mmCIF file of C-alpha atoms in Angstrom:
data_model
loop_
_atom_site.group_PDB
_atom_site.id
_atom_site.type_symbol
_atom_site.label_atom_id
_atom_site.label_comp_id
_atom_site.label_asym_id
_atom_site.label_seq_id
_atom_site.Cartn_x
_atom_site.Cartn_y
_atom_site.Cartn_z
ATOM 1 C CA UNK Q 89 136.587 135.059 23.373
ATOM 2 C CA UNK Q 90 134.649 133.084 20.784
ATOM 3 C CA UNK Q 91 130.812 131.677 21.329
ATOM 4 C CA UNK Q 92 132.238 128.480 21.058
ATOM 5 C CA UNK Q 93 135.228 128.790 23.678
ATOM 6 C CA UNK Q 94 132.656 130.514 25.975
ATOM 7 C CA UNK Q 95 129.982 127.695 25.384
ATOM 8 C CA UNK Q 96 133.027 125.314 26.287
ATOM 9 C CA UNK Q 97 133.866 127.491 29.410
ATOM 10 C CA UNK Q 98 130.367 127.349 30.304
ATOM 11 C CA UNK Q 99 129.959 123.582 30.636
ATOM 12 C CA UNK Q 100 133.172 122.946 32.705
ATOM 13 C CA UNK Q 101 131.731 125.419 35.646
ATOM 14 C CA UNK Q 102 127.916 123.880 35.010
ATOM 15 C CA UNK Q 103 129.814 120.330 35.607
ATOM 16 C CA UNK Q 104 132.094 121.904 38.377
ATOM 17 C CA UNK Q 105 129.100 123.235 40.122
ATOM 18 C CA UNK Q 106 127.342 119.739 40.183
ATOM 19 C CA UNK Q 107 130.229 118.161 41.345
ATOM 20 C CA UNK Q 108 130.555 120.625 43.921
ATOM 21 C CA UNK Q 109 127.182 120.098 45.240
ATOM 22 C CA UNK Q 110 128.255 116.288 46.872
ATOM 23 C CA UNK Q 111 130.398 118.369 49.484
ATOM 24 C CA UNK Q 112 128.075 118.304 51.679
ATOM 25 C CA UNK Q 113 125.805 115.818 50.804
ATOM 26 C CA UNK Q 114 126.803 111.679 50.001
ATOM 27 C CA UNK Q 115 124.156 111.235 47.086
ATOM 28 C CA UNK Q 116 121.544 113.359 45.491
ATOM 29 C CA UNK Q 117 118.993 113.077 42.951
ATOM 30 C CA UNK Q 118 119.058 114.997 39.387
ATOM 31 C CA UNK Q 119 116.038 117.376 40.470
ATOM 32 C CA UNK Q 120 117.795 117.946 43.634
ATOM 33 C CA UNK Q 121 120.965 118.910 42.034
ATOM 34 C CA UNK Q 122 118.926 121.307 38.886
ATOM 35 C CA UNK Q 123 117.812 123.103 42.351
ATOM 36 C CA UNK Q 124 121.219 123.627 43.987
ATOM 37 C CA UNK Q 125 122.632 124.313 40.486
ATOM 38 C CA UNK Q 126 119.632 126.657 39.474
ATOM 39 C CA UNK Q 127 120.265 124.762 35.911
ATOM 40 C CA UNK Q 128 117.347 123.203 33.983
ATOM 41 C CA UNK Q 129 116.653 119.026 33.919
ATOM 42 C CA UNK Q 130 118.110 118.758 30.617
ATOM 43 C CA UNK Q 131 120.842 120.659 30.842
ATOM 44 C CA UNK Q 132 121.453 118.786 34.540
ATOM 45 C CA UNK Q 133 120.902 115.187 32.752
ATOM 46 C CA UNK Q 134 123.528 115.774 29.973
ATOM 47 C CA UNK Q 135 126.424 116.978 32.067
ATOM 48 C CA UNK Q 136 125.498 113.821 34.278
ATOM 49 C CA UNK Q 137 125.795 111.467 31.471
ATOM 50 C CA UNK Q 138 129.168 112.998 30.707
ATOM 51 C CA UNK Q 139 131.017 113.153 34.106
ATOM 52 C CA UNK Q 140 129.240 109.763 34.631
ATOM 53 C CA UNK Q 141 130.896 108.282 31.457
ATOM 54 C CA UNK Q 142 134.232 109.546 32.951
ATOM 55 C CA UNK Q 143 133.827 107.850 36.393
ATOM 56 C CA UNK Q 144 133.113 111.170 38.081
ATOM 57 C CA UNK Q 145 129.709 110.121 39.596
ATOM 58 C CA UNK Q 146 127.864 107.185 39.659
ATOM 59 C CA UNK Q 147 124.216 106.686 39.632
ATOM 60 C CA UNK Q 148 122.401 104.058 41.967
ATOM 61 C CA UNK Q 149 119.838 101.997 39.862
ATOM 62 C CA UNK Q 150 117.467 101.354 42.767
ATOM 63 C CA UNK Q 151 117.395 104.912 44.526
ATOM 64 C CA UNK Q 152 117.955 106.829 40.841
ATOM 65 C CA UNK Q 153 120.628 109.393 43.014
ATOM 66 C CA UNK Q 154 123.709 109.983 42.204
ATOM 67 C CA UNK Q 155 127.282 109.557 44.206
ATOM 68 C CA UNK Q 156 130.528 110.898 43.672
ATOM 69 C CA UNK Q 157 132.572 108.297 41.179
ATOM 70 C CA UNK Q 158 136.030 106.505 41.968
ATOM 71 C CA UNK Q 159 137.723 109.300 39.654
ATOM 72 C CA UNK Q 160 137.836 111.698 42.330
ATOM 73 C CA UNK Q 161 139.743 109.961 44.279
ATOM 74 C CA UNK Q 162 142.052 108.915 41.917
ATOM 75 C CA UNK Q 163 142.035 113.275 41.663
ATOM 76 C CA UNK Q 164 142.237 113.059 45.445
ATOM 77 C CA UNK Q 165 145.478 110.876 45.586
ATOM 78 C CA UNK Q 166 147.832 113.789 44.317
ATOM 79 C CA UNK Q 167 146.828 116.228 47.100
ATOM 80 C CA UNK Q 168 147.808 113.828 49.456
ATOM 81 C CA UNK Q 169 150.977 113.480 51.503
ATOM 82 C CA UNK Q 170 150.795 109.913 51.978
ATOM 83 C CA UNK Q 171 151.045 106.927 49.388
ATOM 84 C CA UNK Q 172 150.520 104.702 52.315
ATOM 85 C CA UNK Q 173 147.605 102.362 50.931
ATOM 86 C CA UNK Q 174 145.667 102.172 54.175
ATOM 87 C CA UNK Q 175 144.971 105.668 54.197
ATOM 88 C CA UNK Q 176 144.172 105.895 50.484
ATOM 89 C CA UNK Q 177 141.745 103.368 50.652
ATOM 90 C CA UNK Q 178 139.266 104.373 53.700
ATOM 91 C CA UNK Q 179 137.039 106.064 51.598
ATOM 92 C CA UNK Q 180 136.432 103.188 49.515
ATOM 93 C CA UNK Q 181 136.522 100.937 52.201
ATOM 94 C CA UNK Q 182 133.777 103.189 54.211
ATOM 95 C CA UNK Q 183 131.744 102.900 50.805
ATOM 96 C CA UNK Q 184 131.910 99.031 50.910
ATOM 97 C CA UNK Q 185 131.264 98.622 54.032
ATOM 98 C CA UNK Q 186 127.959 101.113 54.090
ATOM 99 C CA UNK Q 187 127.189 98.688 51.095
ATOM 100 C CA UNK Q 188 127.210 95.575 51.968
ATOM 101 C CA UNK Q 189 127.000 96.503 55.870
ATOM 102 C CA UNK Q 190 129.220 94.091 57.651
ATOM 103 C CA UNK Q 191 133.378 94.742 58.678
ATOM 104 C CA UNK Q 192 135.834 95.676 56.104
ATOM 105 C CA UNK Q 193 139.783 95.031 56.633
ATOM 106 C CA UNK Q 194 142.889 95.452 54.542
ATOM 107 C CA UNK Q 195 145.636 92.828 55.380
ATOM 108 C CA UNK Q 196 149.213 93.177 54.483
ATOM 109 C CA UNK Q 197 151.707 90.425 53.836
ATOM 110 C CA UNK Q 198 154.451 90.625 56.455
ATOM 111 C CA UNK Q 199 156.966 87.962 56.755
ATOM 112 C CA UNK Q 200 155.190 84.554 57.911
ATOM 113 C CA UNK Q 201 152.121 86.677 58.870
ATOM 114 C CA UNK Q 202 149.616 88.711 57.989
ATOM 115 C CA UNK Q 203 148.941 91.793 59.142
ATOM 116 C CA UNK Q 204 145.335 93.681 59.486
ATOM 117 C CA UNK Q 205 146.117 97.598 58.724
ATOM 118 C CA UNK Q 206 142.874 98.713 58.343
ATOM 119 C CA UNK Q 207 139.337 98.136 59.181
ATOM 120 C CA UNK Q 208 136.155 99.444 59.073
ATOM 121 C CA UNK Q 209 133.430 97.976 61.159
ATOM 122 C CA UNK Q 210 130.005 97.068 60.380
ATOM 123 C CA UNK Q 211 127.601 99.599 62.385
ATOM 124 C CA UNK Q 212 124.848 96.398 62.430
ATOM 125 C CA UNK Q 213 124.786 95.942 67.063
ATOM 126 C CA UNK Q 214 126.168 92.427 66.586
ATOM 127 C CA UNK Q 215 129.271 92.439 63.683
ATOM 128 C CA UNK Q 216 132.850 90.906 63.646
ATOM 129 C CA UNK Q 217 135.317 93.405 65.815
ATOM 130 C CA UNK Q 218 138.682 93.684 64.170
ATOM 131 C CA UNK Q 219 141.693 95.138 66.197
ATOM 132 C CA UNK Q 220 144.027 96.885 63.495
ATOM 133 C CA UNK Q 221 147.753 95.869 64.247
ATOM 134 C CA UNK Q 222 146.329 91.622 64.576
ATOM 135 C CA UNK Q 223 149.054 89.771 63.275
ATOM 136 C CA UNK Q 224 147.416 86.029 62.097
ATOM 137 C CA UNK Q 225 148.739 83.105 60.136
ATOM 138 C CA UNK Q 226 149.261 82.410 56.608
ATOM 139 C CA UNK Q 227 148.221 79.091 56.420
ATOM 140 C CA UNK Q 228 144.351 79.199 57.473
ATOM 141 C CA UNK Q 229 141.693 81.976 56.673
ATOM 142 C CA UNK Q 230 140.397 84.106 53.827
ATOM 143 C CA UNK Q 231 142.734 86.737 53.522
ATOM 144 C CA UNK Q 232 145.842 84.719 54.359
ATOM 145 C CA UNK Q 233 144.735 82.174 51.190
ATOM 146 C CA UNK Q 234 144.582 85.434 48.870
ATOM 147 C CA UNK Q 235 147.806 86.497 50.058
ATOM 148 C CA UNK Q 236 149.414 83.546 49.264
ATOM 149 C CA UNK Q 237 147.974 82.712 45.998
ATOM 150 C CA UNK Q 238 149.494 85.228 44.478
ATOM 151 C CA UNK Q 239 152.848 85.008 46.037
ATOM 152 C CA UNK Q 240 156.350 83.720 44.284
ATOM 153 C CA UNK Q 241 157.499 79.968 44.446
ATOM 154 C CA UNK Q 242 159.732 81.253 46.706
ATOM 155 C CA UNK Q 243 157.821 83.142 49.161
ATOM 156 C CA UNK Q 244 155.437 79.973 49.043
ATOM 157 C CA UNK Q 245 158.160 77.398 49.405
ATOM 158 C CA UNK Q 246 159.432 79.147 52.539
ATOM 159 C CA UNK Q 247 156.435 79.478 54.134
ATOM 160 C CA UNK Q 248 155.143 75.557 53.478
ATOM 161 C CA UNK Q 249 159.113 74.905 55.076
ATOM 162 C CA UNK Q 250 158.590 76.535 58.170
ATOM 163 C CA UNK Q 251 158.878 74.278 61.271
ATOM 164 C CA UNK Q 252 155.919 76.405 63.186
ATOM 165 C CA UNK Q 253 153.532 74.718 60.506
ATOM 166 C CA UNK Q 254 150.761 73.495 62.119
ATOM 167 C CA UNK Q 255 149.850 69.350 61.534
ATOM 168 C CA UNK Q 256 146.225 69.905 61.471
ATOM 169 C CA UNK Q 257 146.544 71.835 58.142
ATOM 170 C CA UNK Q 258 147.180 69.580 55.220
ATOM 171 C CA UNK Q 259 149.777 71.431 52.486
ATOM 172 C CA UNK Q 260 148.452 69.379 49.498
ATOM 173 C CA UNK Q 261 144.925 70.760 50.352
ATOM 174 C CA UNK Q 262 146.708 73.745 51.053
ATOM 175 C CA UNK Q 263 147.992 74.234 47.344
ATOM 176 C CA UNK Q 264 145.224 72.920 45.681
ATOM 177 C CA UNK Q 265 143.159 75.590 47.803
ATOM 178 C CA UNK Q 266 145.431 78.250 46.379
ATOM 179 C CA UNK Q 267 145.368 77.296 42.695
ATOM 180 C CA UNK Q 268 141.355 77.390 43.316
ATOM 181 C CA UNK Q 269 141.919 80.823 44.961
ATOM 182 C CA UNK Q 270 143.865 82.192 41.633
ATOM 183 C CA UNK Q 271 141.880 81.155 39.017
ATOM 184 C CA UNK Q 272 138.652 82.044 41.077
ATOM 185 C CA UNK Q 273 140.060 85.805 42.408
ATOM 186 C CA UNK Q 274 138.994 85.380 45.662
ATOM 187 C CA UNK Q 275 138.516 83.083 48.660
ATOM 188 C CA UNK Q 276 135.627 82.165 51.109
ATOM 189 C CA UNK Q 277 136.621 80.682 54.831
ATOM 190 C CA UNK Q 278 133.671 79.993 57.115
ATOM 191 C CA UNK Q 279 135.094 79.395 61.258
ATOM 192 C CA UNK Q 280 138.659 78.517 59.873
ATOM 193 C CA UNK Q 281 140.199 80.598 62.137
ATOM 194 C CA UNK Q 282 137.685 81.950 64.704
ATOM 195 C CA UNK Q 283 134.473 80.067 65.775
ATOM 196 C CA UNK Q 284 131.341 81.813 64.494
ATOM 197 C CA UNK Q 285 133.218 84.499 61.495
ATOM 198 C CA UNK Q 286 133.246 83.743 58.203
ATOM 199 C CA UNK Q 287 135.197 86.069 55.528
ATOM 200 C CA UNK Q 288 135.532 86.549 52.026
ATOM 201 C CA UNK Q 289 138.544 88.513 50.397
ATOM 202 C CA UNK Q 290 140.204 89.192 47.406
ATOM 203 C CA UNK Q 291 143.620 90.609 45.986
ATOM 204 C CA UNK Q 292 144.438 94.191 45.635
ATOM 205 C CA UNK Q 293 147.085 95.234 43.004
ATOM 206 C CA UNK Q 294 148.738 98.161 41.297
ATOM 207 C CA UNK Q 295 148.311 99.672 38.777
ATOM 208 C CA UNK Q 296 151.425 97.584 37.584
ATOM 209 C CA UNK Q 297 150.469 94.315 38.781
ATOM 210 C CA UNK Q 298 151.532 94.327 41.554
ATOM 211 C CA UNK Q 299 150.085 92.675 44.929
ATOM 212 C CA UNK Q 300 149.175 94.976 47.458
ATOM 213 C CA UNK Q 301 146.936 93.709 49.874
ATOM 214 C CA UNK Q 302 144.161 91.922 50.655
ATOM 215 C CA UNK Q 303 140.213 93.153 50.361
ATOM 216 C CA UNK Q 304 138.476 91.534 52.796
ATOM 217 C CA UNK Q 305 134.236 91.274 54.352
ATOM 218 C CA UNK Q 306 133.507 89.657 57.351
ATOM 219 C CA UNK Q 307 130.938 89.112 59.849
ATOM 220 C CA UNK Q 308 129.369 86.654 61.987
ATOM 221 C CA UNK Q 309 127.835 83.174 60.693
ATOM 222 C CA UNK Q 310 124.720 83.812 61.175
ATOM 223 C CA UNK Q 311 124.517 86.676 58.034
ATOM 224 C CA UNK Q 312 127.894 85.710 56.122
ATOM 225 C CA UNK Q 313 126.984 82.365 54.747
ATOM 226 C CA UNK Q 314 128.731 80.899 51.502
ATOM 227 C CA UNK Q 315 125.710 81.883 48.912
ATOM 228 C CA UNK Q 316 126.071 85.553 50.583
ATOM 229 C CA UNK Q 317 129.667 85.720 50.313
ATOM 230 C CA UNK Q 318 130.068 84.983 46.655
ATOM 231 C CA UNK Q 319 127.341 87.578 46.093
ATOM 232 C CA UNK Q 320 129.701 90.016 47.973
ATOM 233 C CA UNK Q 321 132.309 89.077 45.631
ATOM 234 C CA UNK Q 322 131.342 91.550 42.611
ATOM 235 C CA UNK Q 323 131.563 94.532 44.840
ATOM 236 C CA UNK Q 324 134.494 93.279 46.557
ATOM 237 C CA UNK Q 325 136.281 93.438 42.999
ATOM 238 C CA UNK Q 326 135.128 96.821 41.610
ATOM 239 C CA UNK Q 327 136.100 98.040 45.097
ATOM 240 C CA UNK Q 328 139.560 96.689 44.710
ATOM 241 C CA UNK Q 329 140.200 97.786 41.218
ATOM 242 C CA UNK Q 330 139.569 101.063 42.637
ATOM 243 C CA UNK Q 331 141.651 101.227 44.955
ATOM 244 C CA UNK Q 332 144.786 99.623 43.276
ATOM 245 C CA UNK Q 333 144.558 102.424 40.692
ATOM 246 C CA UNK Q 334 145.006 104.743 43.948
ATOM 247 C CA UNK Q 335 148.241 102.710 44.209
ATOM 248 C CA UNK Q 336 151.323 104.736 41.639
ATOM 249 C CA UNK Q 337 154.100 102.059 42.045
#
């Protein structure tokens, strides 16, 4: 074998080796990972850079450690058995939540309802419980909004047509609350649908386009107010372009 095939060969199991060092551990610093390795800082701080650049790890800006990157799990996705979404997603959904520390759900579009397949809770002693399996309305809260705004005429038309509609919930509002919700990319509801939550979501697709589900945060009042919400919304985003390129169809 050449010097220059064995140089090659060399840097694959030097950026294997780092990788491998997250099994155990969520994040670690670059010293921390030169010592596990037994490779020097420089030669620790270039292979970073690279798998880095790739989406392999990321670094966090305030704590300087690193974290496994979304392209492992896009890795992880063909050693699975299921293509069901809400099993795909936890880990990212376990990330967001540890981020931003309040509930994370994953609603499905079923019918005239919407359907909460996932969740992860906030561990903070007072957060927003939610059951997986709730079946809720389309016409009133965050995730039903998102849901809708990105349906077809059709699907829309049918569901502004059906005769359980409640009066209370104005469809001109309605639609103009949806065009909002499309050009924006996500939607904020604050006690809409139960007294003291408030929720911001946004849309999940494909890698095709299509709509998968919605990405939603919640948590009571008292934390999730509208200024804190919109902040969420960044991370909300990068979390659900993640996850739709999880999704193959």
């Amino acid at each position: 074998m050449s010097d220059e095939k064995k140089s090659t060969v060399r840097a694959a199991e030097r950026a294997l080796d780092i990788l491998l060092c997250f099994v155990d551990e969520g994040s670690l610093g670059m010293m921390e990972i030169a010592e596990r390795t037994g490779l020097n800082k420089s030669t620790v701080f270039r292979l970073l850079a690279t798998l880095e650049g790739k989406g392999f790890v990321k670094r966090d800006s305030e704590t300087d450690k690193y974290q496994l990157g979304f392209r492992v799990w896009e890795l992880a996705t063909s050693l699975n058995q299921s293509d069901e979404p809400a099993v795909l997603f936890l880990p990212e959904m376990e990330r967001l939540r540890d981020e931003l520390d309040e509930t994370v759900s994953l609603y499905y579009r079923i019918g005239k309802e919407r359907v909460r397949v996932q969740a992860i809770e906030s561990k903070q002693a007072i957060r927003r419980v939610a059951p997986v399996g709730a079946r809720l309305p389309l016409y009133v809260g965050a995730s039903s909004k998102v849901l809708m705004a990105y349906a077809s005429e059709e699907e829309l038309q049918e569901l502004l047509a059906d005769p359980d509609w409640p009066d209370s919930v104005n469809k001109e509002v309605y639609l103009e609350q949806l065009q909002r919700i499309h050009d924006d990319g996500y939607a904020i509801s604050v006690e809409e649908r139960e007294a003291g939550t408030a929720a911001v979501s946004v849309p999940v697709f494909s890698r095709q386009g299509r709509l998968v589900a919605a990405l939603a945060v919640s948590g009571p009042v008292s934390r999730m107010n509208v200024k804190k919400m919109v902040q969420c919304v960044p991370s909300l985003k990068e979390s659900a372009q993640r996850m739709g390129k999880l999704v193959r169809a």
